[in-house]
Each structure stands twice: as structure tokens, then as C-alpha cells.
Short mmCIF file of C-alpha atoms in Angstrom, two decimals:
data_model
loop_
_atom_site.label_atom_id
_atom_site.label_comp_id
_atom_site.label_asym_id
_atom_site.label_seq_id
_atom_site.Cartn_x
_atom_site.Cartn_y
_atom_site.Cartn_z
CA UNK A 77 64.65 0.83 78.22
CA UNK A 78 65.27 3.35 75.60
CA UNK A 79 64.71 2.51 72.01
CA UNK A 80 66.41 4.09 68.98
CA UNK A 81 64.09 6.08 66.67
CA UNK A 82 63.02 3.92 63.62
CA UNK A 83 63.19 6.81 61.24
CA UNK A 84 67.05 6.70 61.32
CA UNK A 85 67.23 2.96 60.38
CA UNK A 86 64.64 3.40 57.60
CA UNK A 87 66.38 6.38 56.17
CA UNK A 88 69.64 4.71 55.99
CA UNK A 89 68.05 1.64 54.21
CA UNK A 90 66.41 3.92 51.73
CA UNK A 91 69.65 5.78 51.02
CA UNK A 92 71.54 2.45 50.63
CA UNK A 93 68.84 1.30 48.07
CA UNK A 94 69.12 4.46 46.21
CA UNK A 95 72.88 4.21 45.98
CA UNK A 96 72.63 0.62 44.98
CA UNK A 97 70.24 1.32 42.11
CA UNK A 98 72.48 4.18 40.99
CA UNK A 99 75.52 1.89 41.12
CA UNK A 100 73.73 -0.77 38.97
CA UNK A 101 72.77 1.85 36.39
CA UNK A 102 76.39 3.12 36.44
CA UNK A 103 77.87 -0.28 35.97
CA UNK A 104 75.66 -0.99 32.94
CA UNK A 105 76.58 2.46 31.49
CA UNK A 106 80.27 1.71 31.95
CA UNK A 107 79.94 -1.73 30.29
CA UNK A 108 78.25 -0.18 27.32
CA UNK A 109 80.80 2.50 27.34
CA UNK A 110 83.80 0.28 26.88
CA UNK A 111 82.11 -1.95 24.27
CA UNK A 112 81.72 0.85 21.79
CA UNK A 113 84.17 3.11 19.99
CA UNK A 114 85.28 6.25 21.79
CA UNK A 115 84.90 8.32 18.63
CA UNK A 116 81.05 7.58 18.68
CA UNK A 117 80.50 8.66 22.26
CA UNK A 118 77.67 11.14 22.88
CA UNK A 119 79.08 14.03 25.14
CA UNK A 120 75.80 14.13 27.06
CA UNK A 121 76.13 10.44 27.86
CA UNK A 122 79.60 10.92 29.11
CA UNK A 123 78.38 13.87 31.23
CA UNK A 124 75.56 11.80 32.70
CA UNK A 125 77.99 8.96 33.68
CA UNK A 126 80.40 11.37 35.31
CA UNK A 127 77.58 13.14 37.11
CA UNK A 128 76.43 9.82 38.49
CA UNK A 129 79.84 8.92 39.67
CA UNK A 130 80.32 12.19 41.54
CA UNK A 131 76.80 11.84 43.08
CA UNK A 132 77.58 8.25 44.34
CA UNK A 133 80.97 9.30 45.84
CA UNK A 134 79.46 12.43 47.54
CA UNK A 135 76.63 10.52 48.96
CA UNK A 136 78.89 7.73 50.29
CA UNK A 137 81.21 10.20 51.98
CA UNK A 138 78.27 12.11 53.42
CA UNK A 139 77.02 8.79 54.85
CA UNK A 140 80.50 8.03 56.21
CA UNK A 141 81.04 11.45 57.81
CA UNK A 142 80.71 11.18 61.64
CA UNK A 143 77.96 13.10 63.31
CA UNK A 144 78.45 15.53 66.19
CA UNK A 145 78.98 13.47 69.34
CA UNK A 146 76.20 13.74 71.87
CA UNK A 147 76.58 15.65 75.03
CA UNK A 148 77.84 13.62 78.02
CA UNK A 149 75.24 13.12 80.52
CA UNK A 150 76.08 13.75 84.13
CA UNK A 151 76.53 10.66 86.23
CA UNK A 152 73.75 9.94 88.69
CA UNK A 153 74.28 8.30 92.00
CA UNK A 154 72.61 4.93 92.16
CA UNK A 155 71.52 3.51 95.61
CA UNK A 156 72.66 -0.03 94.96
CA UNK A 157 75.33 -1.97 93.02
CA UNK A 158 72.69 -4.07 91.24
CA UNK A 159 70.96 -1.13 89.81
CA UNK A 160 74.29 0.35 88.63
CA UNK A 161 75.17 -2.86 86.86
CA UNK A 162 71.77 -2.80 85.11
CA UNK A 163 72.28 0.80 83.98
CA UNK A 164 75.68 -0.03 82.66
CA UNK A 165 74.49 -2.99 80.67
CA UNK A 166 71.62 -0.86 79.22
CA UNK A 167 73.98 1.91 78.11
CA UNK A 168 76.37 -0.58 76.56
CA UNK A 169 73.67 -2.04 74.29
CA UNK A 170 72.59 1.43 73.02
CA UNK A 171 74.33 3.14 70.22
CA UNK A 172 74.16 7.03 70.04
CA UNK A 173 71.64 8.16 67.53
CA UNK A 174 74.26 10.07 65.37
CA UNK A 175 76.96 7.35 65.14
CA UNK A 176 76.94 4.43 62.70
CA UNK A 177 77.51 1.07 64.27
CA UNK A 178 80.38 -1.13 63.01
CA UNK A 179 77.77 -3.51 61.19
CA UNK A 180 76.29 -0.68 59.44
CA UNK A 181 79.69 0.65 58.36
CA UNK A 182 80.57 -2.80 56.94
CA UNK A 183 77.18 -2.97 55.23
CA UNK A 184 77.87 0.48 53.62
CA UNK A 185 81.25 -0.82 52.49
CA UNK A 186 79.80 -3.88 50.92
CA UNK A 187 77.22 -1.86 49.03
CA UNK A 188 79.83 0.43 47.61
CA UNK A 189 82.00 -2.52 46.62
CA UNK A 190 79.09 -4.01 44.75
CA UNK A 191 79.13 -0.92 42.46
CA UNK A 192 82.52 -1.59 41.18
CA UNK A 193 82.30 -5.35 40.70
CA UNK A 194 83.35 -6.09 37.05
CA UNK A 195 80.27 -6.76 34.76
CA UNK A 196 80.89 -9.71 32.62
CA UNK A 197 80.24 -8.56 28.98
CA UNK A 198 77.77 -10.45 26.76
CA UNK A 199 78.98 -12.44 23.67
CA UNK A 200 77.42 -9.76 21.52
CA UNK A 201 79.56 -7.13 23.18
CA UNK A 202 82.63 -9.30 22.90
CA UNK A 203 82.10 -9.88 19.18
CA UNK A 204 81.67 -6.15 18.47
CA UNK A 205 84.85 -5.31 20.48
CA UNK A 206 86.93 -8.06 18.92
CA UNK A 207 85.80 -7.01 15.41
CA UNK A 208 86.67 -3.37 16.14
CA UNK A 209 83.27 -2.21 15.11
CA UNK A 210 83.77 -3.83 11.65
CA UNK A 211 80.52 -4.21 9.82
CA UNK A 212 81.37 -6.50 6.90
CA UNK A 213 82.98 -9.88 7.36
CA UNK A 214 83.84 -12.61 4.79
CA UNK A 215 84.75 -16.14 5.99
CA UNK A 216 85.53 -19.41 4.39
CA UNK A 217 83.56 -22.56 5.51
CA UNK A 218 86.01 -25.42 5.62
CA UNK A 219 87.87 -25.70 8.94
CA UNK A 220 86.22 -22.62 10.34
CA UNK A 221 82.41 -23.11 10.30
CA UNK A 222 82.25 -26.77 9.10
CA UNK A 223 83.79 -29.82 10.72
CA UNK A 224 85.11 -30.86 7.19
CA UNK A 225 88.48 -29.71 6.03
CA UNK A 226 88.52 -30.65 2.32
CA UNK A 227 86.21 -30.17 -0.67
CA UNK A 228 86.15 -33.85 -1.29
CA UNK A 229 84.50 -34.38 2.16
CA UNK A 230 81.68 -32.00 1.13
CA UNK A 231 80.64 -34.37 -1.71
CA UNK A 232 79.44 -36.76 1.04
CA UNK A 233 78.20 -34.48 3.77
CA UNK A 234 78.64 -31.10 5.51
CA UNK A 235 78.45 -30.62 9.39
CA UNK A 236 78.37 -27.21 11.12
CA UNK A 237 80.51 -27.09 14.26
CA UNK A 238 78.26 -26.83 17.33
CA UNK A 239 81.00 -24.83 19.22
CA UNK A 240 81.02 -22.10 16.68
CA UNK A 241 77.16 -21.67 16.23
CA UNK A 242 76.68 -18.99 18.93
CA UNK A 243 79.53 -16.85 17.83
CA UNK A 244 78.30 -17.12 14.14
CA UNK A 245 74.87 -16.10 14.95
CA UNK A 246 76.17 -13.03 16.98
CA UNK A 247 78.17 -12.06 13.94
CA UNK A 248 75.17 -12.27 11.64
CA UNK A 249 73.25 -10.05 13.99
CA UNK A 250 75.93 -7.36 13.96
CA UNK A 251 77.79 -7.69 10.66
CA UNK A 252 77.07 -8.21 6.88
CA UNK A 253 78.53 -11.80 6.71
CA UNK A 254 79.41 -13.65 3.60
CA UNK A 255 80.48 -17.27 3.71
CA UNK A 256 82.47 -18.83 0.82
CA UNK A 257 84.08 -22.12 -0.20
CA UNK A 258 85.58 -24.02 -3.11
CA UNK A 259 83.50 -26.99 -4.03
CA UNK A 260 83.83 -29.76 -6.63
CA UNK A 261 80.08 -30.22 -7.71
CA UNK A 262 76.60 -29.05 -7.24
CA UNK A 263 75.98 -31.85 -4.68
CA UNK A 264 78.50 -30.29 -2.39
CA UNK A 265 76.81 -26.99 -2.50
CA UNK A 266 73.48 -28.55 -1.58
CA UNK A 267 75.04 -30.33 1.30
CA UNK A 268 76.55 -27.11 2.77
CA UNK A 269 73.35 -25.14 2.33
CA UNK A 270 71.40 -27.97 3.99
CA UNK A 271 73.82 -28.12 6.92
CA UNK A 272 73.65 -24.32 7.40
CA UNK A 273 69.85 -24.47 7.23
CA UNK A 274 69.61 -27.23 9.67
CA UNK A 275 71.79 -25.36 12.14
CA UNK A 276 69.27 -22.47 12.01
CA UNK A 277 71.73 -19.96 10.67
CA UNK A 278 69.21 -18.77 7.94
CA UNK A 279 66.31 -18.43 10.50
CA UNK A 280 67.91 -17.41 13.78
CA UNK A 281 70.72 -15.17 12.30
CA UNK A 282 70.66 -12.53 9.63
CA UNK A 283 72.27 -14.70 6.91
CA UNK A 284 70.54 -15.46 3.71
CA UNK A 285 71.43 -18.17 1.13
CA UNK A 286 72.48 -15.57 -1.44
CA UNK A 287 75.44 -14.71 0.81
CA UNK A 288 76.87 -18.17 0.74
CA UNK A 289 79.29 -18.10 -2.23
CA UNK A 290 80.86 -21.04 -4.07
CA UNK A 291 83.89 -21.28 -6.47
CA UNK A 292 85.68 -23.89 -8.32
CA UNK A 293 89.20 -22.89 -7.55
CA UNK A 294 90.98 -21.97 -4.35
CA UNK A 295 91.86 -18.37 -5.57
CA UNK A 296 88.16 -17.85 -6.31
CA UNK A 297 87.92 -16.64 -2.58
CA UNK A 298 90.50 -13.97 -3.21
CA UNK A 299 88.31 -12.64 -6.04
CA UNK A 300 85.20 -12.66 -3.84
CA UNK A 301 87.04 -10.92 -1.02
CA UNK A 302 88.45 -8.27 -3.22
CA UNK A 303 85.13 -7.46 -4.63
CA UNK A 304 83.24 -7.38 -1.41
CA UNK A 305 85.93 -5.25 0.36
CA UNK A 306 85.16 -6.45 3.91
CA UNK A 307 86.49 -5.03 7.20
CA UNK A 308 87.51 -8.66 8.25
CA UNK A 309 88.31 -11.74 6.25
CA UNK A 310 88.68 -15.16 8.07
CA UNK A 311 90.51 -17.96 6.42
CA UNK A 312 92.71 -21.06 6.91
CA UNK A 313 94.89 -20.65 3.84
CA UNK A 314 98.02 -18.49 4.72
CA UNK A 315 98.70 -17.78 1.04
CA UNK A 316 95.28 -16.23 0.56
CA UNK A 317 95.77 -14.19 3.68
CA UNK A 318 99.08 -13.02 2.43
CA UNK A 319 97.70 -12.00 -0.93
CA UNK A 320 94.87 -9.94 0.76
CA UNK A 321 96.91 -8.46 3.54
CA UNK A 322 97.41 -5.13 1.73
CA UNK A 323 93.78 -4.81 0.67
CA UNK A 324 91.80 -5.92 3.72
CA UNK A 325 91.88 -3.92 7.02
CA UNK A 326 91.93 -6.99 9.34
CA UNK A 327 92.29 -10.68 8.82
CA UNK A 328 92.10 -13.81 11.04
CA UNK A 329 94.11 -16.87 10.35
CA UNK A 330 92.40 -20.05 11.72
CA UNK A 331 95.10 -22.66 12.41
CA UNK A 332 95.51 -25.34 15.09
CA UNK A 333 99.23 -24.76 14.98
CA UNK A 334 100.42 -21.40 16.10
CA UNK A 335 102.08 -19.63 13.21
CA UNK A 336 104.19 -16.53 12.90
CA UNK A 337 102.38 -13.28 12.14
CA UNK A 338 102.84 -12.54 8.45
CA UNK A 339 101.58 -8.86 8.67
CA UNK A 340 100.53 -6.53 11.38
CA UNK A 341 96.77 -6.66 10.38
CA UNK A 342 96.71 -10.51 10.30
CA UNK A 343 95.68 -12.24 13.68
CA UNK A 344 95.82 -15.85 14.49
CA UNK A 345 93.73 -18.29 16.54
CA UNK A 346 93.18 -22.04 16.80
CA UNK A 347 89.43 -21.64 16.10
CA UNK A 348 86.90 -18.85 15.52
CA UNK A 349 85.22 -19.49 18.87
CA UNK A 350 88.56 -19.36 20.67
CA UNK A 351 89.22 -16.01 19.14
CA UNK A 352 86.04 -14.58 20.75
CA UNK A 353 86.83 -16.37 24.09
CA UNK A 354 84.20 -19.16 23.79
CA UNK A 355 86.45 -22.16 23.87
#
């Protein structure tokens, strides 16, 4: 019985593994490519990605190209019917050395398909993309970061929303974040700072207590934002957002009720975590 040379099988396996590694590298490069601003792309990085793409397509087409068919062997007269049937079965089980079998062809297709499977972006990549590479963010606390919705509630306690914690920590890693709120007394300030500390925002994230600002009137947030000049401001008060629309590049209105867009640079979402696709 004739056996196929093992070198052909091993070389194909090695080629597939090389292509697979190149594909994984390409997928990571592409995911990073779309998560950053095109204005900041390094031309050498773009050239490297394009070269990898061309190499993968060329290698795949080379692997798919049919080899030269082998010469037809002359038929030999066999003395008996039984030996003829054995020879026929033996030839049927053999695959010419230069031709890929259907199973190998399917396997090659599957490997190539894996290259172009969409890579799910990380939360950090989503945050950077949604914030349009903004590096400074101001955000009110009530109704956005905290469960409470009024200054009177803060006199008793303050509770950080568990659903917003991951997003908030990612923002602190990437942006210069300032939190602000109107409070009635010093006890309310202590409750807010204690809640943020217990949630790990001061330890796990890049936020410091000096960047948690308090004021005694609602319009105090407007003054804070005007002085800080952030790329984004996040608030629940539509009046404050309207006042700041001409001064701040982007704003996010947090409201459980869908409202009309007051300006082209004012976006709306039921919650902060929903805006970043975590709800």
C-alpha cells in the first residue's frame, strides 16, 4: 500500500499556523486602528498593516492554487477480478500528492475566516471612542454616579451606583475627571466622599479627592465647568447644559425620559453606563 509523504502534511500545518498567527496579529492591529483617531496614525504602522494583509492574501491564494496534475499511469492488465477490485479500492483511497483534499480545503477556508472575525473591543477602547479622544471630563454626581437624586438625600447617605463603577474607573484611567455637586451642608460632603472612597474610586482609579467639587447653588456647576473648560460635561439639568452648549465641545444629558436634542453637540442617554453600551 502506498503512503503519502509526511512532509507535505507537516508543511501545510506549519503554513496554516503561520497564517493564523499573522491573522491574529492583524486583527489586534485593526482593532487598535479603529479605536484611535486617524489624525494620529503613524504611517509606518499603516504600511505594516497593509503589508500583512497583502502577505496573508498572497499566501492563501498560493495555497489554494492547484498543482500540476500528475501524469496518468498506464493501465496494467490484472490476472483476476479480485486483484482488480483491490487495486481500484487502493487507488480510490489515495489522494494525488499535489492536490488538496476537500477536508483540507475546508480547513483552509475556516482558518482564513477566523482572521476576519470581529474582535470585541474592550471597555477602555469603547470609552475612548465614545469620548472622541476627549481628555478632560466634568460630571455631576446626583442621578449619574450616585443613586440619590436630590441634595436633601445626601444629608443622610450617598450610594455609588454599582452599574456605573466600571465605566467610571475606565474614564479616570484615560481622562482628567472632575466630579461636582450642589450640597446643603458639610455632612453631605463627607457622605459623598466616603461613598466614593468605599467604592474604590480613589484607589483603583485616577481620581483624587481634590477633584470632587462642591457648591451651594445649582449654577455653581456652570461656573466650575466654565473655569475647567472640559472636552465633555455630563449633567442631568437641561438648563445648565443649554447654558454651556456654546462653550463646551461635547455634552451628555442623562435623563430616563428621551428628550429632544437641544444642540448639535448635546447627546442624550438614560444613564452613563448605557451611553457606553454597558447597560
